[in-house]
Amino acid sequence: MKIMVVGGGGREHAIIKKLKENKDIDVIYALPGNGGIARDAVCVNIGAKDITAIVDFAVKEKIDYAVVAPDDPLVLGAVDALNEKGIPCFGPDAKAAEIEGSKIFSKNLMKKYGIPTAEYETFDNENDALKYLETCKIPIVIKADGLALGKGVIIAMTRDEALDAVKSMMSDKVFGQSGSRVVIEEFLTGPEVSVLAFTDGKTVKPMVSSMDHKRAHDNDEGLNTGGMGTVAPNPYYTKEVAELCMKTIFLPTVNAMVKEGRPFKGCLYFGLMITPDGPKVIEYNCRFGDPETQVVLPLLKSDLLTIMKATTDGTLDETEVVFEDKHACCVIMASNGYPQSYEKGFEINIPDEIASNVYVAGAADKDGKLVTSGGRVLGATAVADTLPEAINEAYKLVSRISFDNAFYRKDIGARALKALEE
Ligand code: AMP
Ligand code: GLY
């Protein structure tokens, strides 16, 4: 079987490594992949947003099944375009991907179907937004409507910050068209939980929960990043919380999408906050999270390709989705300066015997050597029976990997450990 995975980060590396456990797969192409993924798949120099080239490649190579991993191609309609040519895909079509592509769409969906989320107002006129901010409660959260590389959310701790945020999005257009409409919403408090769930549009099978660490530096200081590390499972996601989420959030969301004529197939990511009033949705993503995938998939016991195909065929109810009763920790090693500017081109040393635990994100091949090419360079994941062991093992892996200008958080999993002790 010929498989194609669209994307080229740590998440895609984790998906590819898991897929490779299926012996029916003869070849996996990664579009575009990266220097590290090249050791596990055939990388093809086609960008993840180049839908025409992706479809042409898939047709030419007679791809049997395609996995579209990043948000951009999903929102741009990569799945629709591939399906038109008869190529089955993992991932939502463009209409369903709007659950991530437009925050206004997702907020209105939740309001219409009574799915718990922060109270909000939406604005397409800057003056109205600024007027609203004069009297609203502070802190307040400002969100650009469209995709903004994970940077379109500003938590304003003062009224001035809130006013500046709206101006920068709506008149200075720092996020381009994504910020021409904004959501202004209530500031919620409580621990955050990421839950990725497989769904075929009817059945929802949540994966093991996880905890991301979004800030660049220890103790949750510094700028927001794509994620500096993860642990799974998330201790705040108890059995009771999980049952409540299934009843009040997961099933209602999937059913709402069907009622709206946008059945969602693929991986639906629920970004949740466990507030004093119960779990609420902070955001939906229409895809696997990064670096959540790097701790979730290593714990998956069932065959990934079988599950993916079941989401496409609508047979998820009869498909086994089982996770190991273990813990995983992923520590991201980044280039010093990330998420702002950083230098690239430094050689990366990963001992062969730990390569299977490493998911490469921002690295290129240069004359047969792996060199840094991105902000988040790689993630090292360890699986163990307990959380302390998983954390310990992950940091041991990190200590064996080296490149110039590397930086990483030293406290991945610390908050989860504290929660376990409480
Ligand atoms: P996002 O880019 O949508 O993942 O949001 C970034 C982060 O902003 C989230 O992980 C939360 O920590 C925070 N956030 C988003 N919405 C809210 C909210 N309504 N109240 C408090 N924090 C929020
Ligand atoms: N780790 C957060 C995300 O993938 O959006």
Coordinates of C-alpha atoms and ligand atoms in Angstrom, one line a residue:
M1 CA 0.0 0.0 0.0
K2 CA 1.2 3.5 -0.8
I3 CA 0.5 6.2 1.9
M4 CA 1.0 9.9 1.7
V5 CA 1.3 12.2 4.7
V6 CA 1.0 15.9 4.1
G7 CA 3.1 18.1 6.5
G8 CA 6.6 18.2 7.8
G9 CA 6.9 18.7 11.6
G10 CA 7.3 16.6 14.7
R11 CA 3.6 15.7 14.6
E12 CA 3.9 14.3 11.1
H13 CA 7.1 12.3 12.2
A14 CA 5.1 10.8 15.0
I15 CA 2.2 9.9 12.7
I16 CA 4.7 8.3 10.2
K17 CA 6.5 6.3 12.8
K18 CA 3.2 4.9 14.1
L19 CA 1.9 4.1 10.6
K20 CA 5.1 2.2 9.9
E21 CA 4.1 -0.4 12.4
N22 CA 1.5 -1.6 9.8
K23 CA 3.2 -4.2 7.6
D24 CA 0.8 -3.7 4.7
I25 CA 2.3 -0.4 4.0
D26 CA 5.0 -0.5 1.3
V27 CA 6.0 3.1 1.2
I28 CA 5.1 6.4 3.0
Y29 CA 5.7 9.7 1.2
A30 CA 6.0 12.9 3.3
L31 CA 5.0 16.2 1.6
P32 CA 7.3 18.0 2.3
G33 CA 8.6 16.1 5.3
N34 CA 12.0 17.2 6.7
G35 CA 15.6 16.0 7.2
G36 CA 14.7 13.8 10.1
I37 CA 11.5 12.4 8.6
A38 CA 13.6 11.4 5.6
R39 CA 15.0 8.5 7.7
D40 CA 11.5 7.1 8.0
A41 CA 9.7 8.1 4.8
V42 CA 10.3 9.3 1.3
C43 CA 10.3 13.1 1.4
V44 CA 8.9 14.9 -1.6
N45 CA 9.6 18.6 -2.1
I46 CA 6.0 19.8 -2.2
G47 CA 4.7 22.3 0.3
A48 CA 1.8 21.4 2.5
K49 CA -0.3 24.3 1.2
D50 CA 0.3 23.6 -2.5
I51 CA -3.0 21.7 -3.0
T52 CA -2.6 21.4 -6.8
A53 CA 0.8 19.8 -6.6
I54 CA -0.3 17.6 -3.7
V55 CA -3.2 16.3 -5.8
D56 CA -1.1 15.8 -8.9
F57 CA 1.5 13.9 -7.0
A58 CA -1.2 11.6 -5.4
V59 CA -2.8 10.9 -8.7
K60 CA 0.6 10.2 -10.4
E61 CA 1.8 7.9 -7.7
K62 CA -1.6 6.2 -7.3
I63 CA -1.7 6.8 -3.6
D64 CA -4.0 4.4 -1.7
Y65 CA -4.6 6.6 1.4
A66 CA -3.6 10.2 2.3
V67 CA -3.2 11.7 5.7
V68 CA -3.5 15.5 5.8
A69 CA -2.1 16.6 9.1
P70 CA -1.7 20.4 9.3
D71 CA -4.5 23.0 9.6
D72 CA -3.7 25.1 6.5
P73 CA -4.2 22.4 3.8
L74 CA -7.3 21.1 5.6
V75 CA -8.9 24.6 5.7
L76 CA -7.8 25.1 2.1
G77 CA -9.7 22.0 1.0
A78 CA -6.9 19.5 0.4
V79 CA -9.2 16.6 1.5
D80 CA -12.0 17.8 -0.9
A81 CA -9.5 18.0 -3.8
L82 CA -8.0 14.6 -3.1
N83 CA -11.5 13.0 -2.7
E84 CA -12.6 14.5 -6.0
K85 CA -9.8 12.4 -7.6
G86 CA -11.0 9.3 -5.7
I87 CA -8.2 9.3 -3.1
P88 CA -9.4 8.5 0.4
C89 CA -8.1 10.7 3.1
F90 CA -7.8 11.1 6.8
G91 CA -9.0 14.5 7.8
P92 CA -12.0 16.8 7.5
D93 CA -13.2 18.5 4.4
A94 CA -13.0 22.3 4.2
K95 CA -16.5 22.8 5.5
A96 CA -15.8 20.8 8.6
A97 CA -12.3 22.2 9.0
E98 CA -13.9 25.6 9.6
I99 CA -14.4 24.5 13.2
E100 CA -10.7 25.6 13.5
G101 CA -10.5 27.9 10.5
S102 CA -13.0 30.4 11.9
K103 CA -13.3 31.1 15.7
I104 CA -16.5 32.9 15.0
F105 CA -18.0 29.8 13.4
S106 CA -16.9 27.6 16.3
K107 CA -18.1 30.0 19.0
N108 CA -21.5 30.4 17.3
L109 CA -21.7 26.6 16.9
M110 CA -21.2 26.2 20.6
K111 CA -23.7 28.9 21.5
K112 CA -26.3 27.4 19.2
Y113 CA -25.9 23.8 20.6
G114 CA -25.4 24.7 24.2
I115 CA -21.8 23.4 24.4
P116 CA -20.0 25.0 27.4
T117 CA -17.4 27.7 26.4
A118 CA -16.5 31.2 27.5
E119 CA -19.1 34.0 27.0
Y120 CA -18.2 36.1 24.0
E121 CA -19.1 38.8 21.5
T122 CA -17.9 39.0 17.9
F123 CA -17.0 42.1 16.0
D124 CA -16.2 43.0 12.4
N125 CA -16.1 46.7 13.1
E126 CA -13.1 48.1 15.0
N127 CA -15.0 51.0 16.7
D128 CA -17.7 48.7 18.0
A129 CA -15.0 46.4 19.4
L130 CA -13.2 49.3 21.1
K131 CA -16.4 50.6 22.6
Y132 CA -17.2 47.2 24.0
L133 CA -13.8 47.1 25.7
E134 CA -14.5 50.3 27.5
T135 CA -16.9 48.6 29.9
C136 CA -16.1 44.9 29.8
K137 CA -14.5 42.9 32.7
I138 CA -10.7 42.7 32.7
P139 CA -8.8 40.4 32.1
I140 CA -10.3 39.8 28.7
V141 CA -9.3 37.6 25.8
I142 CA -9.1 38.8 22.2
K143 CA -8.9 36.3 19.4
A144 CA -8.4 36.8 15.7
D145 CA -11.1 34.9 13.8
G146 CA -8.9 33.1 11.3
L147 CA -5.7 30.9 11.4
A148 CA -2.8 32.9 12.8
L149 CA 0.0 30.3 13.4
G150 CA -1.2 29.8 17.0
K151 CA -0.5 33.4 17.8
G152 CA -3.9 35.0 17.3
V153 CA -5.0 34.9 21.0
I154 CA -4.1 37.8 23.3
I155 CA -4.9 37.6 27.0
A156 CA -5.2 41.3 28.0
M157 CA -4.5 41.9 31.7
T158 CA -5.4 45.6 31.4
R159 CA -7.9 47.7 29.4
D160 CA -5.0 49.4 27.5
E161 CA -3.6 46.0 26.4
A162 CA -7.1 45.0 25.2
L163 CA -7.5 48.2 23.2
D164 CA -4.0 47.7 21.7
A165 CA -4.8 44.1 20.8
V166 CA -7.9 45.0 18.9
K167 CA -6.1 47.9 17.1
S168 CA -3.2 45.6 16.1
M169 CA -5.5 43.0 14.7
M170 CA -8.2 45.1 13.1
S171 CA -6.3 48.2 11.7
D172 CA -2.6 47.2 11.8
K173 CA -3.6 43.7 10.4
V174 CA -0.7 42.0 12.2
F175 CA -2.5 38.7 11.4
G176 CA -3.6 39.8 7.9
Q177 CA -7.1 38.9 7.0
S178 CA -7.4 36.5 10.0
G179 CA -7.8 39.5 12.2
S180 CA -10.4 41.5 10.2
R181 CA -13.0 39.9 12.5
V182 CA -12.4 39.2 16.2
V183 CA -13.9 37.3 19.1
I184 CA -13.7 39.0 22.5
E185 CA -14.3 36.6 25.2
E186 CA -14.5 36.0 29.0
F187 CA -11.2 35.1 30.7
L188 CA -11.5 31.6 32.2
T189 CA -9.4 30.0 34.8
G190 CA -8.4 26.4 35.5
P191 CA -6.1 23.7 34.3
E192 CA -5.9 23.1 30.6
V193 CA -6.4 19.6 29.0
S194 CA -5.9 18.6 25.4
V195 CA -8.1 15.8 24.1
L196 CA -7.6 14.5 20.6
A197 CA -10.4 12.3 19.4
F198 CA -11.0 10.1 16.4
T199 CA -14.3 10.6 14.8
D200 CA -16.1 9.4 11.7
G201 CA -18.9 11.9 12.0
K202 CA -21.0 9.7 14.3
T203 CA -18.9 7.9 16.8
V204 CA -16.3 9.7 18.9
K205 CA -13.3 7.7 20.3
P206 CA -11.1 10.0 22.4
M207 CA -7.4 9.3 22.7
V208 CA -5.5 9.5 25.9
S209 CA -5.5 13.0 27.3
S210 CA -2.5 15.2 27.4
M211 CA -1.0 18.5 28.7
D212 CA 0.8 21.0 26.6
H213 CA 3.4 23.5 27.8
K214 CA 2.8 26.5 25.6
R215 CA 5.1 29.2 27.1
A216 CA 8.7 29.3 26.0
H217 CA 10.3 29.3 29.4
D218 CA 10.2 27.5 32.7
N219 CA 7.3 28.3 35.2
D220 CA 5.1 29.2 32.2
E221 CA 7.0 32.4 31.5
G222 CA 8.0 33.9 28.2
L223 CA 6.1 34.1 24.9
N224 CA 3.5 31.6 23.6
T225 CA 5.0 29.0 21.3
G226 CA 3.6 26.1 19.4
G227 CA 4.3 24.0 22.5
M228 CA 7.5 23.2 24.3
G229 CA 6.6 19.8 25.6
T230 CA 3.8 17.5 26.6
V231 CA 2.8 14.7 29.0
A232 CA 0.1 12.1 28.7
P233 CA -2.2 11.3 30.3
N234 CA -3.2 14.6 31.9
P235 CA -3.9 14.1 35.6
Y236 CA -6.6 16.8 35.6
Y237 CA -8.6 14.7 33.2
T238 CA -10.2 12.3 35.7
K239 CA -12.7 9.6 34.8
E240 CA -15.5 11.9 36.0
V241 CA -14.3 14.8 33.9
A242 CA -13.9 12.5 30.9
E243 CA -17.5 11.2 31.2
L244 CA -18.8 14.8 31.6
C245 CA -16.8 15.9 28.5
M246 CA -18.2 13.0 26.4
K247 CA -21.8 14.0 27.4
T248 CA -21.6 17.8 27.3
I249 CA -18.9 18.5 24.7
F250 CA -17.6 15.6 22.5
L251 CA -20.9 14.1 21.3
P252 CA -22.8 17.4 21.2
T253 CA -20.0 18.8 18.9
V254 CA -19.9 15.9 16.5
N255 CA -23.7 15.9 16.3
A256 CA -23.9 19.6 15.9
M257 CA -21.5 19.4 12.9
V258 CA -23.8 16.8 11.3
K259 CA -26.9 19.0 11.9
E260 CA -25.0 21.9 10.2
G261 CA -24.3 19.7 7.2
R262 CA -20.6 19.6 8.0
P263 CA -19.9 16.1 9.4
F264 CA -16.4 16.0 10.8
K265 CA -14.2 13.1 10.0
G266 CA -10.6 12.7 11.2
C267 CA -9.0 13.9 14.4
L268 CA -10.9 16.6 16.3
Y269 CA -8.8 18.3 19.0
F270 CA -10.6 19.6 22.0
G271 CA -8.7 22.3 23.9
L272 CA -10.4 22.3 27.3
M273 CA -10.2 24.3 30.5
I274 CA -11.4 22.6 33.6
T275 CA -13.1 25.7 35.2
P276 CA -14.7 25.9 38.6
D277 CA -18.0 25.6 36.6
G278 CA -16.9 22.4 34.8
P279 CA -15.0 21.7 31.6
K280 CA -15.3 24.3 28.9
V281 CA -14.0 24.5 25.3
I282 CA -11.2 27.0 24.8
E283 CA -10.6 26.0 21.2
Y284 CA -11.2 23.3 18.6
N285 CA -8.5 22.2 16.2
C286 CA -9.4 20.2 13.1
R287 CA -6.3 18.0 13.4
F288 CA -3.8 16.3 15.6
G289 CA -2.0 18.7 18.1
D290 CA 1.7 19.3 18.0
P291 CA 3.4 18.2 20.3
E292 CA 0.4 16.4 21.8
T293 CA 0.7 13.7 19.0
Q294 CA 4.3 13.0 20.1
V295 CA 3.0 11.7 23.5
V296 CA -0.4 10.3 22.4
L297 CA 0.6 8.1 19.5
P298 CA 3.4 6.3 21.3
L299 CA 0.8 5.1 23.8
L300 CA -1.6 3.8 21.1
K301 CA -1.7 0.0 21.1
S302 CA -4.1 -0.4 18.1
D303 CA -3.1 0.0 14.5
L304 CA -3.2 3.6 13.4
L305 CA -4.0 3.1 9.7
T306 CA -6.9 0.8 10.6
I307 CA -8.4 3.5 12.8
M308 CA -7.8 6.3 10.3
K309 CA -9.5 4.3 7.5
A310 CA -12.4 3.6 9.9
T311 CA -12.9 7.4 10.3
T312 CA -13.1 7.7 6.5
D313 CA -15.4 4.7 6.0
G314 CA -17.7 5.5 8.9
T315 CA -16.9 2.3 10.8
L316 CA -15.3 3.7 13.9
D317 CA -17.9 2.2 16.2
E318 CA -16.6 -1.3 15.4
T319 CA -12.9 -0.4 15.4
E320 CA -10.7 -0.9 18.4
V321 CA -8.9 2.2 19.8
V322 CA -6.8 1.1 22.8
F323 CA -4.1 2.9 24.7
E324 CA -1.4 1.5 26.9
D325 CA -1.9 2.2 30.6
K326 CA 1.4 4.0 30.7
H327 CA 2.8 7.6 30.8
A328 CA 4.6 9.5 28.1
C329 CA 6.6 12.7 28.2
C330 CA 7.9 14.7 25.3
V331 CA 10.5 17.5 25.7
I332 CA 11.0 19.9 22.7
M333 CA 14.5 21.0 21.9
A334 CA 14.3 24.4 20.2
S335 CA 16.7 26.9 18.7
N336 CA 17.7 29.7 21.1
G337 CA 15.5 32.7 20.4
Y338 CA 12.4 30.8 19.3
P339 CA 9.6 31.8 19.0
Q340 CA 11.3 35.0 17.7
S341 CA 14.4 35.0 15.6
Y342 CA 17.0 32.3 15.8
E343 CA 20.0 31.0 13.9
K344 CA 19.9 27.9 11.7
G345 CA 22.2 25.4 10.2
F346 CA 23.8 23.8 13.2
E347 CA 24.6 20.1 13.1
I348 CA 22.3 17.9 15.2
N349 CA 23.8 14.8 16.9
I350 CA 21.3 12.0 17.8
P351 CA 22.7 8.7 18.8
D352 CA 21.3 5.9 16.6
E353 CA 20.0 3.8 19.6
I354 CA 17.6 6.6 20.7
A355 CA 16.5 7.7 17.2
S356 CA 13.2 5.9 17.5
N357 CA 12.3 8.1 20.4
V358 CA 13.0 11.3 18.5
Y359 CA 10.5 13.2 16.4
V360 CA 12.2 15.7 14.2
A361 CA 10.4 19.0 13.4
G362 CA 12.8 21.7 12.2
A363 CA 15.8 20.0 10.6
A364 CA 17.2 19.7 7.1
D365 CA 19.5 17.3 5.4
K366 CA 22.8 19.0 4.4
D367 CA 25.3 16.7 2.7
G368 CA 24.0 13.7 4.7
K369 CA 24.1 15.5 8.0
L370 CA 21.1 16.7 9.9
V371 CA 21.2 20.4 10.6
T372 CA 18.7 22.8 12.4
S373 CA 16.3 24.6 10.1
G374 CA 13.5 25.7 12.4
G375 CA 12.4 27.1 15.8
R376 CA 11.2 23.8 17.3
V377 CA 14.0 21.4 16.2
L378 CA 12.9 18.1 17.6
G379 CA 11.1 16.4 20.4
A380 CA 12.4 13.5 22.6
T381 CA 9.6 11.2 23.9
A382 CA 9.9 8.6 26.6
V383 CA 7.2 6.1 27.7
A384 CA 7.3 4.6 31.2
D385 CA 5.0 3.0 33.8
T386 CA 4.9 6.2 35.9
L387 CA 5.0 9.9 35.1
P388 CA 8.1 10.6 37.2
E389 CA 9.9 7.8 35.2
A390 CA 8.7 9.1 31.9
I391 CA 9.9 12.6 32.7
N392 CA 13.2 11.4 33.9
E393 CA 13.7 9.2 30.8
A394 CA 12.8 12.0 28.4
Y395 CA 15.4 14.3 30.0
K396 CA 18.0 11.5 29.8
L397 CA 17.3 11.4 26.0
V398 CA 17.6 15.1 25.8
S399 CA 21.0 15.0 27.5
R400 CA 22.3 12.7 24.8
I401 CA 21.2 14.9 21.9
S402 CA 23.2 18.0 21.0
F403 CA 23.3 20.9 18.6
D404 CA 24.6 24.5 19.0
N405 CA 22.2 27.1 20.4
A406 CA 19.8 24.4 21.8
F407 CA 17.3 25.4 24.4
Y408 CA 14.5 23.5 26.2
R409 CA 12.3 23.8 29.2
K410 CA 13.5 22.0 32.3
D411 CA 10.1 21.7 33.9
I412 CA 8.0 19.7 31.4
G413 CA 5.6 17.6 33.5
A414 CA 6.3 19.4 36.7
R415 CA 2.7 20.8 36.9
A416 CA 1.3 17.4 36.2
L417 CA 3.5 15.8 38.9
K418 CA 2.2 18.4 41.4
A419 CA -1.4 17.6 40.4
L420 CA -0.8 13.9 41.1
E421 CA 0.5 14.7 44.5
E422 CA -2.4 17.0 45.4
Ligands
AMP1 P1 -5.0 29.1 21.5 O1 -3.9 29.8 20.6 O2 -6.4 29.2 21.0 O3 -4.6 27.7 21.8 O4 -4.9 29.9 22.8 C1 -3.7 30.1 23.5 C2 -3.9 30.0 24.9 O5 -4.6 31.1 25.4 C3 -4.7 28.8 25.4 O6 -4.0 27.7 25.5 C4 -5.1 29.3 26.8 O7 -4.1 29.2 27.7 C5 -5.3 30.8 26.6 N1 -6.8 31.1 26.4 C6 -7.5 31.1 25.3 N2 -8.8 31.5 25.6 C7 -8.9 31.7 26.9 C8 -9.9 32.2 27.8 N3 -11.1 32.4 27.3 N4 -9.6 32.3 29.1 C9 -8.3 32.1 29.5 N5 -7.3 31.7 28.8 C10 -7.6 31.5 27.5
GLY2 N1 -0.2 22.2 20.8 C1 -1.3 23.0 20.3 C2 -1.7 22.8 18.9 O1 -1.3 21.9 18.3 O2 -2.5 23.6 18.5

